[in-house]
């Protein structure tokens, strides 16, 4: 018979109540405040409260009933052993948490799910990506001002130099995406997030303290490298740690964090704007960059204490030459699963067995499997199909014109004298539509939202093409702004959050990191291509022709989603892998 030991904090008497509670009483001198520990044999929960005159409260009748109800053994150390058969273990908490205080466990259970930090802190890393977009637009306005050039040794910055400052973070993200492709599985999800947080923090401080333009370029590259690592690791980590029934909501909310970061960046830019804050131009843009250090430190401190992804640990357990399962990594995976399941050992063991079985079934052939990942596996049919779907979605996400539409939005807003107000308004609109998509993604499904979003942006692009075909764009400002908002809203319903959600779901475990790194690389690469070819294409086709081109691509994207994209709603990552192998 197994026994469970409970140690009283001081020598005393263990009283187990017939009314579903057992009372630990520490008797002291009269008039003191006594502490009662209630131990529920049904819920395994401890509650603490202080009362005076506890002797009068504890009656002899309860003591007699208790002593008759439960057998107790007392040793010299004051440790009482309770028979396992006399205690009905609950499904949600099968063992007491010896390493944590009851108060911390109760607080986490009541206010936060055990997997919440595994979503929130990686999402903060994505918020910093959005913050960079919003903040940099404000910084460029300040650096481009003639008064700023007179108050610093940066000089009069050309449009090309300002463009390079803005895009240098994207180049950093491209470089880190390549590194993640090669070393992502070696680093692990958590270490990659920690590395991202360090690059964010160092890059932010260097941006704020940059003495000249080359130093600012380098700082932006470092910050961009943090973006690449974060955008690669965050969706994988969240997908592998949160419950499958909440995966769609939480990964979609990651996009909401990006949009929130953009709005936050716009607001910080407005706060430190020289005309509003009356600060010197040299100090103004430095404070815009430097304000991001708060989120950087929150990201860094948060990811230090989240558990490693149990799926990555199981994958690492297979990458040993001695045996298929390395006990050290398996024990770490078990510990991580127990922590994410609020100490439910039974559920954790079931999940661990399922993960190990899925990894075995996902191997190439039993005789060929040696536990070491080979990039040639990306060319196997079980990897090529999800890779084709993912890269196509990432490409359509960019070549349906998002950078170009937003460029024209900013231009129209500036012409109307509504630059800042409209930019913040558009950011809030993006956030509202993203949250709406996140709420419905696990109810409606991925494919329907993608189809609705792609259809919406295609219709909006056709109308914008017609509006820009007129000779006087000023007279069409109101409908142009309206359909820009429609385009942005449709984008945030579909391509914005759902693309990254699908990328985090459909890849087999053994190629997930490398495949998503390719997706991240293609995403930033296509963004750069669309941005740099924008003016050239506008000269060739005109504004109307450019939007017509995007609309025609939108039609192709609708067809592709309908024919090729699978529905993953409600499925575990392992069930999605099986579905793609069989489909």
Coordinates of C-alpha atoms in Angstrom, one line a residue:
X1 CA 0.0 0.0 0.0
X2 CA 1.4 3.4 -1.0
X3 CA 1.5 6.1 1.6
X4 CA 1.4 9.8 1.4
X5 CA 3.3 11.9 4.0
X6 CA 2.3 15.2 5.2
X7 CA 4.6 17.2 7.5
X8 CA 3.2 19.7 10.0
X9 CA 5.1 22.9 10.1
X10 CA 5.4 22.6 13.8
X11 CA 4.9 19.6 16.1
X12 CA 1.2 19.2 16.7
X13 CA -1.9 17.1 16.2
X14 CA -3.4 16.1 12.9
X15 CA -7.2 16.2 12.9
X16 CA -9.1 14.8 9.9
X17 CA -12.7 16.0 9.7
X18 CA -15.6 13.7 8.7
X19 CA -17.1 16.8 6.9
X20 CA -14.5 16.5 4.1
X21 CA -11.8 18.4 5.9
X22 CA -8.9 17.5 8.2
X23 CA -7.7 20.2 10.6
X24 CA -4.1 20.7 11.6
X25 CA -4.0 22.6 14.8
X26 CA -0.9 24.1 16.3
X27 CA -1.6 24.7 20.0
X28 CA 0.3 27.5 21.7
X29 CA -0.2 29.7 24.6
X30 CA -3.6 31.1 25.4
X31 CA -4.6 34.3 23.6
X32 CA -2.3 33.7 20.6
X33 CA -3.5 33.7 17.0
X34 CA -3.7 30.1 15.9
X35 CA -3.3 28.9 12.3
X36 CA -5.6 26.2 11.0
X37 CA -4.6 24.1 8.1
X38 CA -7.6 22.4 6.4
X39 CA -6.7 19.4 4.3
X40 CA -9.6 18.2 2.1
X41 CA -9.5 14.5 1.4
X42 CA -11.7 15.1 -1.7
X43 CA -10.0 18.1 -3.3
X44 CA -6.5 17.9 -1.9
X45 CA -6.6 21.6 -1.4
X46 CA -5.1 23.4 1.6
X47 CA -6.6 26.6 3.0
X48 CA -5.1 28.8 5.7
X49 CA -6.9 31.1 8.0
X50 CA -6.2 32.6 11.4
X51 CA -8.6 32.5 14.4
X52 CA -8.4 33.4 18.0
X53 CA -9.5 31.0 20.8
X54 CA -9.3 27.9 18.5
X55 CA -9.6 25.6 21.6
X56 CA -13.3 26.6 22.0
X57 CA -14.0 26.1 18.3
X58 CA -12.6 22.5 18.1
X59 CA -15.0 20.4 19.9
X60 CA -14.5 17.1 21.5
X61 CA -17.1 15.5 19.2
X62 CA -15.1 16.4 16.1
X63 CA -12.0 15.0 17.6
X64 CA -13.7 11.7 18.4
X65 CA -15.3 11.4 15.0
X66 CA -11.9 12.2 13.3
X67 CA -9.9 9.7 15.3
X68 CA -12.4 6.9 14.5
X69 CA -12.6 7.8 10.8
X70 CA -8.9 7.8 9.9
X71 CA -6.1 5.7 11.1
X72 CA -2.9 7.6 11.9
X73 CA 0.7 6.7 12.4
X74 CA 3.0 9.1 14.1
X75 CA 6.8 8.9 14.0
X76 CA 9.4 10.8 16.0
X77 CA 9.7 13.6 13.4
X78 CA 6.0 14.6 13.6
X79 CA 5.2 13.1 10.1
X80 CA 1.8 11.6 9.7
X81 CA 1.1 8.9 7.0
X82 CA -2.3 8.6 5.5
X83 CA -3.3 5.5 3.7
X84 CA -3.6 6.0 -0.1
X85 CA -6.9 4.0 -0.1
X86 CA -8.5 6.4 2.3
X87 CA -7.9 9.4 0.0
X88 CA -9.7 9.8 -3.3
X89 CA -7.3 11.5 -5.7
X90 CA -8.8 14.2 -7.8
X91 CA -8.3 14.3 -11.6
X92 CA -6.8 17.8 -11.6
X93 CA -4.2 17.5 -8.9
X94 CA -2.7 14.1 -8.1
X95 CA 0.2 15.1 -6.0
X96 CA 1.0 17.9 -3.6
X97 CA 3.4 20.5 -4.9
X98 CA 6.4 20.3 -2.6
X99 CA 8.5 22.9 -4.4
X100 CA 5.8 25.6 -4.5
X101 CA 3.8 27.4 -1.7
X102 CA 0.1 26.9 -1.5
X103 CA -0.5 30.6 -2.0
X104 CA 1.3 30.6 -5.4
X105 CA -0.4 27.4 -6.5
X106 CA -3.9 28.8 -5.5
X107 CA -3.2 32.1 -7.2
X108 CA -2.1 30.5 -10.5
X109 CA -5.1 28.0 -10.4
X110 CA -7.6 30.7 -9.8
X111 CA -6.5 33.5 -12.1
X112 CA -4.2 31.9 -14.7
X113 CA -4.2 28.6 -16.5
X114 CA -0.8 26.8 -16.1
X115 CA -0.1 27.2 -19.8
X116 CA -0.8 31.0 -19.8
X117 CA 2.8 32.1 -19.4
X118 CA 3.7 29.8 -22.3
X119 CA 1.4 31.9 -24.5
X120 CA 1.8 35.4 -23.0
X121 CA 5.6 35.9 -22.8
X122 CA 6.3 34.6 -26.4
X123 CA 3.5 36.8 -27.6
X124 CA 5.3 39.8 -26.0
X125 CA 8.2 39.0 -28.3
X126 CA 5.8 39.4 -31.2
X127 CA 4.5 42.7 -29.7
X128 CA 8.0 44.1 -30.0
X129 CA 7.9 43.4 -33.7
X130 CA 4.8 45.5 -34.0
X131 CA 6.3 48.1 -31.8
X132 CA 9.3 48.5 -34.1
X133 CA 7.0 49.1 -37.0
X134 CA 5.0 51.8 -35.3
X135 CA 7.9 53.4 -33.5
X136 CA 10.2 53.5 -36.5
X137 CA 7.7 55.4 -38.6
X138 CA 7.8 58.1 -35.9
X139 CA 11.6 58.0 -35.7
X140 CA 12.0 58.5 -39.4
X141 CA 9.8 61.6 -39.3
X142 CA 12.0 63.1 -36.7
X143 CA 15.3 62.1 -38.3
X144 CA 14.1 63.5 -41.6
X145 CA 13.4 66.9 -40.1
X146 CA 15.9 69.5 -40.9
X147 CA 16.0 70.6 -37.2
X148 CA 17.0 67.1 -36.2
X149 CA 19.9 67.1 -38.7
X150 CA 21.1 70.4 -37.2
X151 CA 21.0 69.1 -33.6
X152 CA 23.0 65.9 -34.2
X153 CA 26.0 64.6 -36.1
X154 CA 23.8 62.5 -38.3
X155 CA 23.6 65.3 -40.8
X156 CA 20.9 65.7 -43.5
X157 CA 19.7 62.2 -44.1
X158 CA 18.6 61.3 -47.7
X159 CA 15.5 59.3 -48.5
X160 CA 17.7 56.3 -49.4
X161 CA 19.4 56.5 -46.0
X162 CA 16.1 56.7 -44.1
X163 CA 14.8 53.8 -46.2
X164 CA 17.8 51.7 -45.2
X165 CA 17.3 52.6 -41.5
X166 CA 13.7 51.4 -41.8
X167 CA 14.4 48.2 -43.6
X168 CA 17.6 47.2 -41.8
X169 CA 15.6 45.3 -39.2
X170 CA 14.1 43.2 -42.0
X171 CA 17.6 42.3 -43.2
X172 CA 18.4 41.2 -39.6
X173 CA 15.2 39.1 -39.5
X174 CA 16.2 37.4 -42.8
X175 CA 19.7 36.5 -41.4
X176 CA 18.2 35.1 -38.1
X177 CA 15.6 33.1 -40.1
X178 CA 18.5 31.4 -42.0
X179 CA 20.2 30.7 -38.6
X180 CA 16.9 29.3 -37.2
X181 CA 16.6 27.0 -40.2
X182 CA 20.0 25.5 -39.5
X183 CA 20.2 25.6 -35.7
X184 CA 16.5 25.9 -34.5
X185 CA 16.2 22.3 -33.5
X186 CA 19.6 22.3 -31.8
X187 CA 18.8 25.4 -29.7
X188 CA 15.3 24.5 -28.7
X189 CA 12.2 26.6 -28.5
X190 CA 12.9 28.2 -25.1
X191 CA 16.6 29.0 -25.8
X192 CA 15.7 30.6 -29.1
X193 CA 13.1 32.8 -27.3
X194 CA 15.8 33.7 -24.7
X195 CA 18.2 34.6 -27.5
X196 CA 15.6 36.7 -29.2
X197 CA 14.9 38.6 -25.9
X198 CA 18.6 39.3 -25.5
X199 CA 18.9 40.6 -29.1
X200 CA 15.8 42.8 -28.6
X201 CA 17.2 44.3 -25.4
X202 CA 20.7 44.9 -26.7
X203 CA 19.4 46.2 -30.0
X204 CA 17.0 48.6 -28.3
X205 CA 19.7 50.1 -26.0
X206 CA 22.1 50.5 -29.0
X207 CA 19.4 52.2 -31.0
X208 CA 18.7 54.7 -28.3
X209 CA 22.5 55.4 -27.8
X210 CA 23.6 55.4 -31.4
X211 CA 26.3 58.0 -32.0
X212 CA 26.1 57.8 -35.8
X213 CA 24.3 56.2 -38.7
X214 CA 26.5 53.1 -39.2
X215 CA 26.1 52.3 -35.5
X216 CA 22.3 52.8 -35.8
X217 CA 22.3 50.4 -38.8
X218 CA 24.1 47.7 -36.8
X219 CA 21.7 48.2 -33.8
X220 CA 18.7 47.8 -36.2
X221 CA 20.2 44.6 -37.6
X222 CA 20.5 43.2 -34.1
X223 CA 17.0 44.1 -33.2
X224 CA 15.8 42.6 -36.5
X225 CA 17.6 39.4 -35.7
X226 CA 15.6 39.3 -32.5
X227 CA 12.4 39.7 -34.7
X228 CA 13.4 36.7 -36.8
X229 CA 14.1 34.4 -33.9
X230 CA 10.9 35.5 -32.1
X231 CA 8.6 35.2 -35.1
X232 CA 10.1 31.7 -35.8
X233 CA 10.0 30.3 -32.2
X234 CA 6.9 31.9 -30.7
X235 CA 4.2 30.3 -32.9
X236 CA 5.9 26.9 -32.6
X237 CA 6.3 27.1 -28.9
X238 CA 2.7 28.3 -28.3
X239 CA 1.3 25.6 -30.6
X240 CA 3.3 22.9 -28.8
X241 CA 2.4 24.0 -25.3
X242 CA -1.2 25.2 -25.2
X243 CA -4.2 22.9 -25.3
X244 CA -5.4 21.9 -28.8
X245 CA -8.9 23.4 -28.3
X246 CA -7.3 26.8 -27.5
X247 CA -4.5 26.7 -30.0
X248 CA -6.3 28.6 -32.7
X249 CA -7.4 31.4 -30.4
X250 CA -4.0 31.9 -28.8
X251 CA -1.8 31.8 -31.9
X252 CA -4.2 34.1 -33.6
X253 CA -4.0 36.4 -30.6
X254 CA -0.2 36.5 -31.2
X255 CA -1.1 38.6 -34.3
X256 CA -3.2 40.8 -32.1
X257 CA -0.1 41.4 -30.0
X258 CA 1.8 42.5 -33.1
X259 CA -1.0 45.0 -34.0
X260 CA -1.1 46.2 -30.3
X261 CA 2.7 46.8 -30.6
X262 CA 2.1 48.9 -33.7
X263 CA -0.5 51.0 -31.9
X264 CA 1.7 51.3 -28.9
X265 CA 4.6 52.4 -31.1
X266 CA 2.5 55.1 -32.7
X267 CA 1.4 56.3 -29.3
X268 CA 4.9 56.4 -27.9
X269 CA 6.0 58.2 -31.1
X270 CA 3.3 60.8 -30.5
X271 CA 4.2 61.1 -26.8
X272 CA 7.9 61.9 -27.6
X273 CA 7.1 64.0 -30.7
X274 CA 9.1 67.3 -30.3
X275 CA 6.1 69.4 -31.1
X276 CA 4.1 67.7 -28.3
X277 CA 6.8 66.9 -25.7
X278 CA 8.9 70.1 -26.4
X279 CA 12.0 67.9 -26.2
X280 CA 15.1 68.4 -28.3
X281 CA 15.0 66.5 -31.6
X282 CA 18.2 64.6 -30.7
X283 CA 16.6 63.3 -27.5
X284 CA 13.2 62.8 -28.9
X285 CA 13.9 59.9 -31.3
X286 CA 16.2 58.2 -28.8
X287 CA 13.4 58.1 -26.3
X288 CA 11.1 56.6 -28.9
X289 CA 13.5 53.7 -29.4
X290 CA 14.5 53.4 -25.8
X291 CA 10.9 53.2 -24.5
X292 CA 10.7 49.7 -25.9
X293 CA 13.2 48.4 -23.3
X294 CA 10.3 47.9 -20.8
X295 CA 8.7 45.3 -23.1
X296 CA 12.1 43.8 -23.8
X297 CA 12.9 43.2 -20.1
X298 CA 9.4 41.7 -19.6
X299 CA 10.0 39.4 -22.5
X300 CA 13.5 38.4 -21.2
X301 CA 12.4 37.8 -17.6
X302 CA 9.3 35.9 -18.7
X303 CA 10.9 33.4 -21.1
X304 CA 13.5 32.5 -18.5
X305 CA 10.9 30.8 -16.3
X306 CA 8.6 29.1 -18.8
X307 CA 9.1 25.4 -19.4
X308 CA 10.7 24.0 -22.5
X309 CA 8.4 22.6 -25.1
X310 CA 7.6 19.0 -24.2
X311 CA 7.4 18.1 -27.9
X312 CA 10.8 19.4 -28.6
X313 CA 12.2 17.5 -25.6
X314 CA 10.6 14.3 -26.9
X315 CA 12.2 15.0 -30.3
X316 CA 15.6 15.5 -28.7
X317 CA 15.1 12.2 -26.9
X318 CA 15.1 10.5 -30.3
X319 CA 18.3 12.1 -31.4
X320 CA 20.7 9.9 -29.5
X321 CA 22.7 7.1 -30.9
X322 CA 22.5 4.9 -27.8
X323 CA 18.7 4.3 -27.9
X324 CA 15.5 5.6 -29.3
X325 CA 14.5 7.2 -26.1
X326 CA 17.0 9.2 -24.0
X327 CA 15.8 9.0 -20.4
X328 CA 17.1 12.5 -19.5
X329 CA 15.1 14.3 -22.2
X330 CA 12.0 12.1 -21.5
X331 CA 12.1 13.0 -17.8
X332 CA 12.3 16.7 -18.7
X333 CA 9.4 16.2 -21.1
X334 CA 7.4 14.5 -18.4
X335 CA 8.2 17.3 -16.0
X336 CA 7.2 19.9 -18.5
X337 CA 3.9 18.2 -19.3
X338 CA 3.0 17.8 -15.6
X339 CA 3.7 21.5 -15.1
X340 CA 1.5 22.5 -18.1
X341 CA -1.3 20.1 -17.0
X342 CA -1.4 21.6 -13.5
X343 CA 0.4 18.6 -11.9
X344 CA -2.0 16.0 -13.4
X345 CA 0.4 13.1 -13.7
X346 CA -2.1 10.8 -15.3
X347 CA -2.9 13.2 -18.1
X348 CA 0.8 14.1 -18.5
X349 CA 1.7 10.4 -18.9
X350 CA -1.0 9.9 -21.5
X351 CA 0.3 12.9 -23.5
X352 CA 3.9 11.7 -23.2
X353 CA 3.0 8.3 -24.5
X354 CA 1.0 9.8 -27.4
X355 CA 3.9 12.1 -28.4
X356 CA 6.4 9.2 -28.4
X357 CA 4.1 7.0 -30.5
X358 CA 3.5 9.9 -32.9
X359 CA 7.2 10.4 -33.3
X360 CA 7.8 6.7 -34.0
X361 CA 5.0 6.6 -36.6
X362 CA 6.3 9.8 -38.2
X363 CA 9.7 8.3 -38.8
X364 CA 10.7 7.5 -42.4
X365 CA 11.1 3.7 -41.9
X366 CA 11.9 1.8 -38.7
X367 CA 15.1 0.4 -40.2
X368 CA 16.2 3.8 -41.5
X369 CA 15.5 5.8 -38.4
X370 CA 18.6 6.8 -36.5
X371 CA 17.2 9.7 -34.5
X372 CA 19.2 12.4 -36.3
X373 CA 17.3 14.9 -38.4
X374 CA 18.3 15.2 -42.1
X375 CA 17.2 18.2 -44.2
X376 CA 16.6 15.7 -47.0
X377 CA 13.4 14.9 -45.0
X378 CA 12.0 18.2 -46.2
X379 CA 11.8 16.6 -49.7
X380 CA 9.8 13.6 -48.6
X381 CA 6.1 13.6 -49.5
X382 CA 4.9 13.9 -45.8
X383 CA 7.0 17.1 -45.6
X384 CA 6.5 18.5 -49.1
X385 CA 2.7 18.8 -48.9
X386 CA 2.5 21.0 -45.8
X387 CA 5.6 23.0 -46.9
X388 CA 3.8 23.7 -50.2
X389 CA 0.7 24.9 -48.5
X390 CA 2.6 27.0 -45.9
X391 CA 4.9 28.8 -48.4
X392 CA 2.0 29.5 -50.7
X393 CA 0.0 31.1 -48.0
X394 CA 3.0 33.2 -46.9
X395 CA 3.5 34.3 -50.5
X396 CA -0.2 35.2 -51.0
X397 CA -0.1 37.1 -47.7
X398 CA 2.5 39.5 -49.1
X399 CA 1.8 39.6 -52.9
X400 CA -1.9 40.5 -52.4
X401 CA -0.6 44.0 -51.8
X402 CA -0.5 44.7 -48.0
X403 CA 2.6 46.9 -48.0
X404 CA 1.4 48.8 -51.1
X405 CA -2.1 49.4 -49.7
X406 CA -0.7 50.6 -46.4
X407 CA 1.7 52.9 -48.3
X408 CA -1.3 54.5 -50.1
X409 CA -3.2 54.7 -46.8
X410 CA -0.5 56.7 -45.2
X411 CA -0.2 59.0 -48.3
X412 CA -4.0 59.6 -48.4
X413 CA -4.0 60.2 -44.6
X414 CA -1.2 62.7 -44.9
X415 CA -2.9 64.6 -47.8
X416 CA -6.0 64.9 -45.7
X417 CA -4.1 66.2 -42.7
X418 CA -5.0 63.1 -40.6
X419 CA -1.6 61.4 -40.5
X420 CA -1.3 60.4 -36.9
X421 CA -5.0 60.2 -36.0
X422 CA -5.8 58.0 -39.1
X423 CA -2.7 55.8 -38.4
X424 CA -3.8 55.1 -34.9
X425 CA -7.4 54.6 -36.0
X426 CA -6.2 52.1 -38.6
X427 CA -4.1 50.3 -36.0
X428 CA -7.1 50.0 -33.6
X429 CA -9.3 48.8 -36.5
X430 CA -6.7 46.1 -37.3
X431 CA -6.6 45.1 -33.6
X432 CA -10.4 44.8 -33.4
X433 CA -10.6 42.7 -36.5
X434 CA -7.7 40.5 -35.4
X435 CA -9.4 39.8 -32.0
X436 CA -12.6 39.0 -33.8
X437 CA -10.9 36.5 -36.0
X438 CA -9.1 35.0 -32.9
X439 CA -12.4 34.5 -31.1
X440 CA -14.1 32.7 -34.0
X441 CA -11.1 30.7 -35.4
X442 CA -11.8 27.7 -33.1
X443 CA -15.5 27.8 -33.7
X444 CA -15.7 28.6 -37.4
X445 CA -12.5 27.1 -38.5
X446 CA -9.3 28.1 -40.4
X447 CA -10.4 27.6 -44.0
X448 CA -13.7 29.6 -43.7
X449 CA -11.9 32.6 -42.2
X450 CA -9.2 32.4 -44.8
X451 CA -11.8 32.3 -47.6
X452 CA -13.8 35.2 -46.1
X453 CA -10.6 37.3 -45.7
X454 CA -9.2 36.5 -49.2
X455 CA -12.5 37.2 -50.8
X456 CA -12.9 40.5 -49.0
X457 CA -9.4 41.8 -49.9
X458 CA -10.0 40.8 -53.5
X459 CA -13.2 42.7 -53.8
X460 CA -11.7 45.7 -52.0
X461 CA -8.7 45.7 -54.4
X462 CA -11.0 45.7 -57.5
X463 CA -12.8 48.7 -56.1
X464 CA -9.6 50.5 -55.2
X465 CA -8.3 49.8 -58.7
X466 CA -11.4 51.5 -60.1
X467 CA -11.2 54.4 -57.7
X468 CA -7.5 55.1 -58.6
X469 CA -8.3 55.0 -62.4
X470 CA -9.9 58.4 -62.1
X471 CA -8.0 61.6 -62.9
X472 CA -8.7 63.2 -59.5
X473 CA -7.8 61.1 -56.5
X474 CA -8.7 63.9 -54.1
X475 CA -12.4 63.7 -54.9
X476 CA -12.3 60.0 -54.1
X477 CA -10.5 60.3 -50.7
X478 CA -13.5 59.2 -48.6
X479 CA -14.3 56.0 -50.6
X480 CA -10.6 55.2 -50.9
X481 CA -10.1 55.5 -47.2
X482 CA -13.3 53.4 -46.6
X483 CA -12.1 50.6 -48.9
X484 CA -8.6 50.7 -47.4
X485 CA -10.3 50.0 -44.1
X486 CA -12.3 47.2 -45.7
X487 CA -9.1 45.7 -47.2
X488 CA -7.3 45.9 -43.8
X489 CA -10.2 44.4 -41.9
X490 CA -10.5 41.5 -44.4
X491 CA -6.7 40.9 -44.2
X492 CA -6.8 40.8 -40.4
X493 CA -9.7 38.3 -40.6
X494 CA -7.8 35.9 -42.9
X495 CA -4.2 36.2 -44.0
X496 CA -3.0 38.2 -41.0
X497 CA -3.5 35.8 -38.1
X498 CA -4.5 32.5 -39.8
X499 CA -1.4 32.2 -42.0
X500 CA 0.9 31.9 -39.0
X501 CA -1.6 29.7 -37.2
X502 CA -1.5 27.2 -40.0
X503 CA 2.2 27.4 -40.3
X504 CA 2.6 26.4 -36.6
X505 CA 0.2 23.5 -37.0
X506 CA 0.7 21.5 -40.2
X507 CA 4.4 20.6 -40.1
X508 CA 5.5 17.2 -38.7
X509 CA 7.4 17.5 -35.5
X510 CA 10.7 16.3 -36.9
X511 CA 10.7 19.1 -39.6
X512 CA 8.6 21.7 -37.8
X513 CA 11.4 24.1 -36.8
X514 CA 13.2 24.0 -40.2
X515 CA 10.0 24.3 -42.1
X516 CA 8.7 27.2 -40.2
X517 CA 12.1 28.9 -40.5
X518 CA 11.7 28.6 -44.3
X519 CA 8.2 30.1 -44.0
X520 CA 9.6 33.0 -41.9
X521 CA 12.4 33.6 -44.4
X522 CA 9.9 33.6 -47.3
X523 CA 7.6 36.0 -45.4
X524 CA 10.3 38.6 -44.8
X525 CA 11.8 38.1 -48.2
X526 CA 8.5 38.6 -50.1
X527 CA 7.9 41.7 -47.9
X528 CA 11.2 43.2 -49.0
X529 CA 10.5 42.3 -52.7
X530 CA 7.0 43.8 -52.7
X531 CA 8.3 46.9 -50.9
X532 CA 11.3 47.5 -53.2
X533 CA 9.5 46.8 -56.5
X534 CA 6.5 48.9 -55.5
X535 CA 7.6 52.2 -57.2
X536 CA 8.9 50.4 -60.3
X537 CA 5.6 48.5 -60.8
X538 CA 3.6 51.7 -60.3
X539 CA 5.6 53.4 -63.0
X540 CA 4.9 50.5 -65.4
X541 CA 1.2 49.8 -64.6
X542 CA 0.1 52.9 -62.9
X543 CA -1.7 52.9 -59.5
X544 CA -4.9 51.5 -60.9
X545 CA -3.0 48.7 -62.8
X546 CA -1.0 47.9 -59.7
X547 CA -4.1 47.3 -57.6
X548 CA -5.7 45.4 -60.4
X549 CA -2.7 43.1 -60.4
X550 CA -3.1 42.5 -56.7
X551 CA -6.8 41.8 -57.2
X552 CA -6.1 39.1 -59.8
X553 CA -3.6 37.5 -57.5
X554 CA -6.4 37.6 -54.8
X555 CA -8.6 35.5 -57.1
X556 CA -5.9 32.9 -57.3
X557 CA -5.4 32.9 -53.6
X558 CA -9.2 32.2 -53.0
X559 CA -9.0 29.2 -55.4
X560 CA -5.8 27.9 -53.7
X561 CA -7.4 28.1 -50.2
X562 CA -10.5 26.3 -51.3
X563 CA -8.6 23.5 -53.1
X564 CA -5.5 23.0 -51.1
X565 CA -5.8 24.2 -47.5
X566 CA -7.0 21.6 -45.0
X567 CA -9.1 22.3 -41.9
X568 CA -7.2 21.8 -38.6
X569 CA -9.8 23.0 -36.1
X570 CA -10.0 20.8 -33.0
X571 CA -7.2 18.5 -34.0
X572 CA -4.0 17.8 -32.0
X573 CA -0.7 18.5 -33.8
X574 CA -0.2 14.7 -34.1
X575 CA -3.7 14.2 -35.6
X576 CA -2.9 16.9 -38.1
X577 CA 0.3 15.1 -39.1
X578 CA -1.6 11.9 -39.6
X579 CA -4.3 13.7 -41.7
X580 CA -1.7 15.2 -44.0
X581 CA 0.1 11.8 -44.4
X582 CA -3.2 10.1 -45.3
X583 CA -4.6 12.9 -47.5

